[in-house]
Coordinates of C-alpha atoms in Angstrom, one line a residue:
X57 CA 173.6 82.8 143.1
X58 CA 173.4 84.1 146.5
X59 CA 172.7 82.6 150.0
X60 CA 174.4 81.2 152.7
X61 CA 176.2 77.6 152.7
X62 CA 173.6 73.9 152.7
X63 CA 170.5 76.2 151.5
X64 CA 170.3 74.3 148.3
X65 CA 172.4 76.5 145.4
X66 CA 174.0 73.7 144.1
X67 CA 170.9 71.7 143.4
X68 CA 169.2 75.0 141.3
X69 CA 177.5 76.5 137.4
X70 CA 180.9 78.1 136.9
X71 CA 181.8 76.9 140.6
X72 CA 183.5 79.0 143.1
X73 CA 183.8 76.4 145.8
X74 CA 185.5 73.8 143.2
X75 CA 188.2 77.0 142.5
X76 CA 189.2 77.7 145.6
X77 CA 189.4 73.4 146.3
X78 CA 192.1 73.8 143.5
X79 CA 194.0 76.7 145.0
X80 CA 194.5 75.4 148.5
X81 CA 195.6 72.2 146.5
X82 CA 198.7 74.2 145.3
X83 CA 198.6 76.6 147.7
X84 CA 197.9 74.9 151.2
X85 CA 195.4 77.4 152.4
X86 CA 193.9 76.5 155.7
X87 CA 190.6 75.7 154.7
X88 CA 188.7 75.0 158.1
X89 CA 186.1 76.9 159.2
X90 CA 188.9 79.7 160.0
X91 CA 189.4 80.4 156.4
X92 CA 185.6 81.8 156.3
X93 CA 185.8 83.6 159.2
X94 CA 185.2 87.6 158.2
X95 CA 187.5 88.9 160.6
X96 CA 190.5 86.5 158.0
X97 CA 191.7 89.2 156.0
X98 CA 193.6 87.4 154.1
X99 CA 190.7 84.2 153.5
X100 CA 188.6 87.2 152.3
X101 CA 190.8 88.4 149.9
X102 CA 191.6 84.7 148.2
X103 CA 188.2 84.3 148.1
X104 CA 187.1 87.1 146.3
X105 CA 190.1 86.9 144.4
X106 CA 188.9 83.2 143.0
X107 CA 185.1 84.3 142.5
X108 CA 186.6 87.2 140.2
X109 CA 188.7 84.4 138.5
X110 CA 185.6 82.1 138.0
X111 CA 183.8 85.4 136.9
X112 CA 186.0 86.1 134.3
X113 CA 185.5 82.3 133.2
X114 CA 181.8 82.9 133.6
X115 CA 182.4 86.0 131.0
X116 CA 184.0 84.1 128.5
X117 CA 181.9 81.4 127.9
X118 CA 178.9 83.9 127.3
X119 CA 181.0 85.6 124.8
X120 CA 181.6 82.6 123.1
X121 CA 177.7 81.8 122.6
X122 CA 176.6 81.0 125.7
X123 CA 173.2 82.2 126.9
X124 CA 172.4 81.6 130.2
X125 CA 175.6 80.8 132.9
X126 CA 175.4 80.5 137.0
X127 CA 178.1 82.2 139.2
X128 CA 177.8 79.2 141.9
X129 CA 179.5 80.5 145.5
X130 CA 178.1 82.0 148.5
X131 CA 178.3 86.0 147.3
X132 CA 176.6 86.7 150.4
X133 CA 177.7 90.3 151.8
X134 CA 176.4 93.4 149.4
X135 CA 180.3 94.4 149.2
X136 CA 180.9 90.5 147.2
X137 CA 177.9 91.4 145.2
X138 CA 178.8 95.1 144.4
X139 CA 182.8 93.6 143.4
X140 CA 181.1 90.9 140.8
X141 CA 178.2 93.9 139.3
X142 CA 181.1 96.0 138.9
X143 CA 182.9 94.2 136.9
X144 CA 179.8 92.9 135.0
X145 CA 178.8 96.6 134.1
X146 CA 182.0 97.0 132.0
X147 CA 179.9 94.3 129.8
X148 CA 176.9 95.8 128.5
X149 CA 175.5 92.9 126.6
X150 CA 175.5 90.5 129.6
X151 CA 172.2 90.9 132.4
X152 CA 172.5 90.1 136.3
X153 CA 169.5 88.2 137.7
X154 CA 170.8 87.6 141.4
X155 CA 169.4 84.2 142.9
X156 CA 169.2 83.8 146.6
X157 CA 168.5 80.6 148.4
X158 CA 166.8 81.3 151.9
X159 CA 166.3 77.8 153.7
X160 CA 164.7 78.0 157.1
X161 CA 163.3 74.7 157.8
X162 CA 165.5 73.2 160.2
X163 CA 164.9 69.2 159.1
X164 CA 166.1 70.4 155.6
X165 CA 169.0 72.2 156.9
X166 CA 170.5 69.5 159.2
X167 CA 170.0 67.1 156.2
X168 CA 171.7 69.4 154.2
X169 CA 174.6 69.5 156.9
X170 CA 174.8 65.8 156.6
X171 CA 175.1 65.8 153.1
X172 CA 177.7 68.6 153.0
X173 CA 180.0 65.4 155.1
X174 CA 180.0 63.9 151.6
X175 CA 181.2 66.4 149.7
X176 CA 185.2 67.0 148.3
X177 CA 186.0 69.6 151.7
X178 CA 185.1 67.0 154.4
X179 CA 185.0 63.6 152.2
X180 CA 187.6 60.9 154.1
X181 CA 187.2 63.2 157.8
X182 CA 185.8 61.9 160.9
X183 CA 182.3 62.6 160.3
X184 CA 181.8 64.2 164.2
X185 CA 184.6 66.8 163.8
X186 CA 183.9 67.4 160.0
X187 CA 180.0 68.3 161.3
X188 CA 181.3 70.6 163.8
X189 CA 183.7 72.5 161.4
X190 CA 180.9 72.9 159.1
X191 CA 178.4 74.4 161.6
X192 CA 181.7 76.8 162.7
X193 CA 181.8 77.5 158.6
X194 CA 177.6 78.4 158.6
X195 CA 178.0 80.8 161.3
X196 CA 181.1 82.5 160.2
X197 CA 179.3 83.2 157.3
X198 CA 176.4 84.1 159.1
X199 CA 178.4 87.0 160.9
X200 CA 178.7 89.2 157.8
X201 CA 175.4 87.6 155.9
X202 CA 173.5 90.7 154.1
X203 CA 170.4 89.3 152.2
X204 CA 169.6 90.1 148.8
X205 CA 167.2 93.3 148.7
X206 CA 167.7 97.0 150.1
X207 CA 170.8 97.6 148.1
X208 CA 169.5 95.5 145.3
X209 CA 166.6 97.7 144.8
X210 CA 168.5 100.7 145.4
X211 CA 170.3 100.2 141.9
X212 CA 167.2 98.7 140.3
X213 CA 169.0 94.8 140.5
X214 CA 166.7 92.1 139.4
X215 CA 166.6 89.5 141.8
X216 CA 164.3 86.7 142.8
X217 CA 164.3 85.4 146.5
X218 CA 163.5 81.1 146.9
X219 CA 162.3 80.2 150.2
X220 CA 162.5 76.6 151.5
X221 CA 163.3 75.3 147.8
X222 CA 160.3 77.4 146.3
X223 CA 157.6 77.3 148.5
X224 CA 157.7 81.0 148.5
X225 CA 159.0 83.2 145.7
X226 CA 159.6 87.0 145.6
X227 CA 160.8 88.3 143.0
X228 CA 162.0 92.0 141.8
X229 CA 162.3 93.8 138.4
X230 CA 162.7 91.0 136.4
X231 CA 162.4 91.8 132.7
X232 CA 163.5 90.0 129.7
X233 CA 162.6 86.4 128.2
X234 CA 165.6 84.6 129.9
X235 CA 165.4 86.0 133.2
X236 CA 161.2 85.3 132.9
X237 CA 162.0 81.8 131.8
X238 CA 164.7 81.1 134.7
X239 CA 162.4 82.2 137.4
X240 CA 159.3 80.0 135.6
X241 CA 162.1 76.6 135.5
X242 CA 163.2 77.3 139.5
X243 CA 159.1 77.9 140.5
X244 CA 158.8 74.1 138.6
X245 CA 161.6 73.1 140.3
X246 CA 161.8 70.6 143.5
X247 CA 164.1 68.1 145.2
X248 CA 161.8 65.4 145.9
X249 CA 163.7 61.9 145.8
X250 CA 162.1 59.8 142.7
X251 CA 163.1 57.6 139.6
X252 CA 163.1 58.7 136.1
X253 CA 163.3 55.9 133.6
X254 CA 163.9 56.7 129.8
X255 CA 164.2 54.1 127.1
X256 CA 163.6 53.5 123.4
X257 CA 160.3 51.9 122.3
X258 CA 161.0 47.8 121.8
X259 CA 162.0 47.1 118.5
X260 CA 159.2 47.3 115.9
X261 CA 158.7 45.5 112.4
X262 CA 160.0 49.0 110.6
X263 CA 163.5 48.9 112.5
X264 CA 164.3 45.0 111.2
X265 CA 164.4 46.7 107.8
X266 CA 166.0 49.5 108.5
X267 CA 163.0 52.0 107.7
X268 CA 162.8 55.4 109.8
X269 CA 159.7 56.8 110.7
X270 CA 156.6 55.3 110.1
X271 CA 154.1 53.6 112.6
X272 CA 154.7 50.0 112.4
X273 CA 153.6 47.7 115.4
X274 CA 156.3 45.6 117.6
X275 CA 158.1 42.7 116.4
X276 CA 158.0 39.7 118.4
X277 CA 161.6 40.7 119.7
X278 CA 160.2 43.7 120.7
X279 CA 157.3 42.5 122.6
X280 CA 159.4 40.4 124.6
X281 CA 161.6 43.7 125.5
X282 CA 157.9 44.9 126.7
X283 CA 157.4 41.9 129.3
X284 CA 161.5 42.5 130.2
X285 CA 161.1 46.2 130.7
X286 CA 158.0 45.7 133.3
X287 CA 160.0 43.4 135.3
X288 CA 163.1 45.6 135.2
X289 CA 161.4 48.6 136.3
X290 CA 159.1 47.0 139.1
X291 CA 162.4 45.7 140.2
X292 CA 163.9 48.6 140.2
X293 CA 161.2 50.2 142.0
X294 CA 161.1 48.3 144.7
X295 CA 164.6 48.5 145.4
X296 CA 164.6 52.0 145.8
X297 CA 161.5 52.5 147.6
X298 CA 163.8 49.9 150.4
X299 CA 166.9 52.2 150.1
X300 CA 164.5 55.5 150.5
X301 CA 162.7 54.5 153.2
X302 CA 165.6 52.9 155.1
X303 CA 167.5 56.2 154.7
X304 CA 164.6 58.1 156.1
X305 CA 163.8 56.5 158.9
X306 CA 167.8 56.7 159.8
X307 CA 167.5 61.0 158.7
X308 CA 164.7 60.4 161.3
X309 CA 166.2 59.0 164.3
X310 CA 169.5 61.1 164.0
X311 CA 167.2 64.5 163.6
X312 CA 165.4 63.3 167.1
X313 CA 168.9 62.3 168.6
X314 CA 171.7 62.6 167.2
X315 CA 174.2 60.9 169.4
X316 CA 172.3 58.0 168.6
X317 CA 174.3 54.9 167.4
X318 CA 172.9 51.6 165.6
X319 CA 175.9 49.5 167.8
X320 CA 174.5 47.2 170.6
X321 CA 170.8 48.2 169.3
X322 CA 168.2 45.7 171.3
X323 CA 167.4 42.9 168.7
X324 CA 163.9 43.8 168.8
X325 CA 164.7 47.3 168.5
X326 CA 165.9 46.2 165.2
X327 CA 162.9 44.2 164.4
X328 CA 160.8 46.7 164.6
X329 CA 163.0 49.0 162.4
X330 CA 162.9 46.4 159.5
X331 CA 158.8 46.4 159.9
X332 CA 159.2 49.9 160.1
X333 CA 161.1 50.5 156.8
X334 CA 159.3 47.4 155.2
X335 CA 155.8 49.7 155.9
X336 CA 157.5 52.6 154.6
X337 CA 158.8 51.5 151.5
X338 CA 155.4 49.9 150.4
X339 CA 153.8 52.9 150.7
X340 CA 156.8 54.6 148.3
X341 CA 156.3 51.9 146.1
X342 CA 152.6 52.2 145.8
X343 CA 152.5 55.8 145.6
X344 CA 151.7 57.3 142.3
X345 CA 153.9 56.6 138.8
X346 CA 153.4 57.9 135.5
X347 CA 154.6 56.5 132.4
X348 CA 155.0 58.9 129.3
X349 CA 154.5 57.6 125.7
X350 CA 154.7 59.0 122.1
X351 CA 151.1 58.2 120.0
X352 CA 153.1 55.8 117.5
X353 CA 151.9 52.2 117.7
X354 CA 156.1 51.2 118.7
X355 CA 155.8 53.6 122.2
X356 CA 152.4 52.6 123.0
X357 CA 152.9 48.4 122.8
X358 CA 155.9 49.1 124.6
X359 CA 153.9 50.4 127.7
X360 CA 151.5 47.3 127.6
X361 CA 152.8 45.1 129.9
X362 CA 152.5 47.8 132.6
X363 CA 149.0 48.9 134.8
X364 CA 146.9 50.9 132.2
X365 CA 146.2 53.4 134.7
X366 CA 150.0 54.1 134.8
X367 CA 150.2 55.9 131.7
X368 CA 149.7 58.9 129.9
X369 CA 148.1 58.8 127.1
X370 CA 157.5 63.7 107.8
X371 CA 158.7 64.0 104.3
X372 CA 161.5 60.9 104.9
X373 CA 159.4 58.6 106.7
X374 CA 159.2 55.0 105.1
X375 CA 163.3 54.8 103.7
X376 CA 166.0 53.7 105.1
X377 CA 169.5 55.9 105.8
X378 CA 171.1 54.0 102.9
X379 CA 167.8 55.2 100.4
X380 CA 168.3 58.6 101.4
X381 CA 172.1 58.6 101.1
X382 CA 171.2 57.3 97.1
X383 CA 168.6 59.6 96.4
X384 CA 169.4 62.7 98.3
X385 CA 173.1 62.3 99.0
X386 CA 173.6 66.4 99.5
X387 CA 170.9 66.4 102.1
X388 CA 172.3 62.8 103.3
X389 CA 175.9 64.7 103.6
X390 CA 174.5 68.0 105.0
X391 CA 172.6 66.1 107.9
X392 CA 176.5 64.2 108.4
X393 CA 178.6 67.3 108.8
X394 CA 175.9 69.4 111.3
X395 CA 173.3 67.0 112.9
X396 CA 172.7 69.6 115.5
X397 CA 171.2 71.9 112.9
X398 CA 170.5 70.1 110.4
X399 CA 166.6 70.3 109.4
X400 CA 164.9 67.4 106.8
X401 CA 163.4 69.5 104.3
X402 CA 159.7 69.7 103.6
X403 CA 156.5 69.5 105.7
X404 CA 157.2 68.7 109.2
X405 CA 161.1 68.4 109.1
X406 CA 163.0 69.0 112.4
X407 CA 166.3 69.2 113.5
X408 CA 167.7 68.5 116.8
X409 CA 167.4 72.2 117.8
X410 CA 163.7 72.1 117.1
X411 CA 163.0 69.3 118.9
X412 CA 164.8 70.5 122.2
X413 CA 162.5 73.8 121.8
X414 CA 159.4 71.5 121.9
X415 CA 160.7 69.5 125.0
X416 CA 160.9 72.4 127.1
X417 CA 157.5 72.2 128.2
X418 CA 158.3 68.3 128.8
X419 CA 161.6 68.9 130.9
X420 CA 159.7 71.5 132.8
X421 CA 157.3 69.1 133.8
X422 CA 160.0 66.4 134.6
X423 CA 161.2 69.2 136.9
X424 CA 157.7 69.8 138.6
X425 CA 157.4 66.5 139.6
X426 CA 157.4 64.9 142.6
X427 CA 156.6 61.4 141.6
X428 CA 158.7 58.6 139.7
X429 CA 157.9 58.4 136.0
X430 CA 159.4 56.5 132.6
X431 CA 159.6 57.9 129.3
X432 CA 158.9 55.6 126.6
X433 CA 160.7 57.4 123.2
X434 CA 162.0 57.4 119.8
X435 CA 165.8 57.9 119.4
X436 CA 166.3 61.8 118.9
X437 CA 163.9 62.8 122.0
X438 CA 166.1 59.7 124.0
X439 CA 169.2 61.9 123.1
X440 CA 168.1 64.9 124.2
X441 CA 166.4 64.0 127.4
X442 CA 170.0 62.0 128.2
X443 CA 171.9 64.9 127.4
X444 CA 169.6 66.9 129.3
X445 CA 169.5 64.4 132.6
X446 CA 173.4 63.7 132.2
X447 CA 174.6 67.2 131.4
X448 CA 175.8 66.6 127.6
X449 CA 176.4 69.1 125.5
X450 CA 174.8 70.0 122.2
X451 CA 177.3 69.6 120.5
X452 CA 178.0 65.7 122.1
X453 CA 174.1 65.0 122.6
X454 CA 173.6 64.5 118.9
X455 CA 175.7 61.3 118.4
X456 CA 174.9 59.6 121.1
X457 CA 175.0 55.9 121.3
X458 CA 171.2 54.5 121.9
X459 CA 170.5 51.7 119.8
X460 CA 167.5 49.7 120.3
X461 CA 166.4 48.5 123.7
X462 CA 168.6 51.0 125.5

């Protein structure tokens, strides 16, 4: 990844940043905006120093079966970029797809700032002086910035350029399926603020016995987890269409004047704010949001209780875990020791592996979204989507905990 610092490469991860927080732990590095200055020799050399370290980390987990990995830091100078493709060349089997961030709205910027005041280098600092340091940081960097291109192309370097978080794309020599599918997930990819809710259909007449698969309707159990889930999500809805709007308005005000301060605010000043973020957070609320069902009777009744116009519209079915474990106890025990893997035999039989291959279209468009949604599901799709949301890995995602109304 390349670009310069608060343009959004952390959102899009073998982290350099998170290295060199470690090393000035141990080491007690000044790390103020000094430390990034280009005329610091000696910053310069810890930090390349620490992206070769996290590069060599990067290298190893691709070795070990790792497909696609992110070298997260700034890399923004040709001579950082021709340090890490050195050392990548001496591995023929691994391909460089730089990615540069290029952010030149100025409203996304300063609220990028902001955010940055959150983060492990200024967390617990006077926000004022933790601002300034940062904006001293940005233009250091700026001093010795060298965007992504002339060289690049030079030595035939794939790269692909994001402007203002994808409105505009370039991209250059790209070739090969995994570099194709990275630049089609970033072009899908946004940082809109917005809800995604993913649940488990309410318990249907088929789950009181025990029986998997099969298209049985709700129980009356079930039904009532219909009604619950409508009121818990409309709840939750509101609530953050408050917080959102009430942030914005504030991301506002501080954008138009930021020495701006809440304290001794004429009371109705602050009446008007309320109205204000009371207006906005209706329209948030009402603005569009989709709910995504399965076709099986379970996912469907589970949407009922919510606006119509909301939603979008094998072999082993029928027994129970304990039948199968009697009748086919070697496919029973297979399914035990690899559940990643592990495909039902006959007709229509996934495993885990195949499912997440059919979601990719799904997660995709998760990604290209912009508005809130819920995901009404059956327990395998539930695990992947969590794993995928909450950064599991395979090997964890399979046995994850979702019983029934989760």
């Amino acid at each position: 990844v390349v670009g310069l610092p608060a343009r959004g490469k952390s959102y899009i991860v073998f982290n350099v940043g998170n290295a060199r927080r470690v090393n000035e732990a141990s080491h007690q590095h000044d790390q103020s905006a000094n430390f990034f200055d280009p005329k610091n020799k000696e910053g310069a050399k810890i930090r390349d120093e620490l992206a070769l370290m996290v590069l060599e980390q990067l290298i190893d987990w691709l070795k070990s079966g790792g497909r696609v990995a992110i070298h997260d830091a700034t890399n923004s100078t040709v001579q950082r970029r021709k340090l890490l493709i050195d050392r990548l060349s001496r591995e023929p089997e691994i391909k460089v797809l730089l990615l540069e961030s290029v952010c030149t709205d100025k409203n996304v910027l300063e609220r990028n700032f902001r955010l940055k005041l959150s983060g492990p280098d200024y967390k617990d600092k006077d926000p004022a002086v933790a601002l300034s340091d940062f904006r001293h940081r940005v233009a250091n960097y700026e001093k010795a910035y060298e965007p992504v291109g002339e060289w690049e192309e030079e030595n035939d370097i794939q790269y692909c350029k994001l402007v203002n978080v994808g409105k505009k794309v370039i991209a250059y020599n790209i070739s090969g399926y995994l570099s194709g599918q990275c630049i089609f997930y970033l072009m899908n990819f946004n940082l809109a603020e917005r809800q995604i809710f993913v649940t488990r259909h309410g318990e249907s007449e088929d789950n009181l016995t025990g029986k998997i698969g099969g298209d049985a309707p709700l129980s009356a159990k079930g039904r009532k987890f219909s009604k619950a889930l409508a009121r818990f999500v409309k709840g939750r809805r509101i609530a953050f269409a408050l917080d959102l709007a009430e942030r914005k308005i504030k991301e506002e005000e501080e954008l138009n004047d930021p020495t701006r301060s809440s304290d001794g605010e004429e009371e109705d000043k602050k009446e008007d704010k309320v109205k204000k973020v009371k207006e906005r957070a209706e329209s948030i609320s009402n603005s569009q949001f989709t709910i995504w069902t399965s076709m099986l009777k379970r996912s469907m009744q589970t949407a009922e209780a919510f606006d119509p116009d909301e939603y979008d519209i094998k072999s082993r079915e029928g027994m129970t875990y304990e039948e199968i474990k009697l009748k086919y106890p070697q496919e029973f025990q297979a399914r035990q020791e690899n559940k990643l893997f592990y495909r039902y035999p006959g007709m229509g039989g996934e495993s885990y592996i195949d499912v997440i291959h059919r979601l990719q279209s799904m997660i995709i468009e998760l990604e290209r979204m912009s508005q809130s949604c819920l995901i009404i599901t059956h327990r395998v799709v539930l695990r992947i989507l969590l794993g995928y949301l909450l950064e599991w890995s395979q090997t964890q995602m399979p046995h994850m905990l979702v019983p029934i109304h989760t």
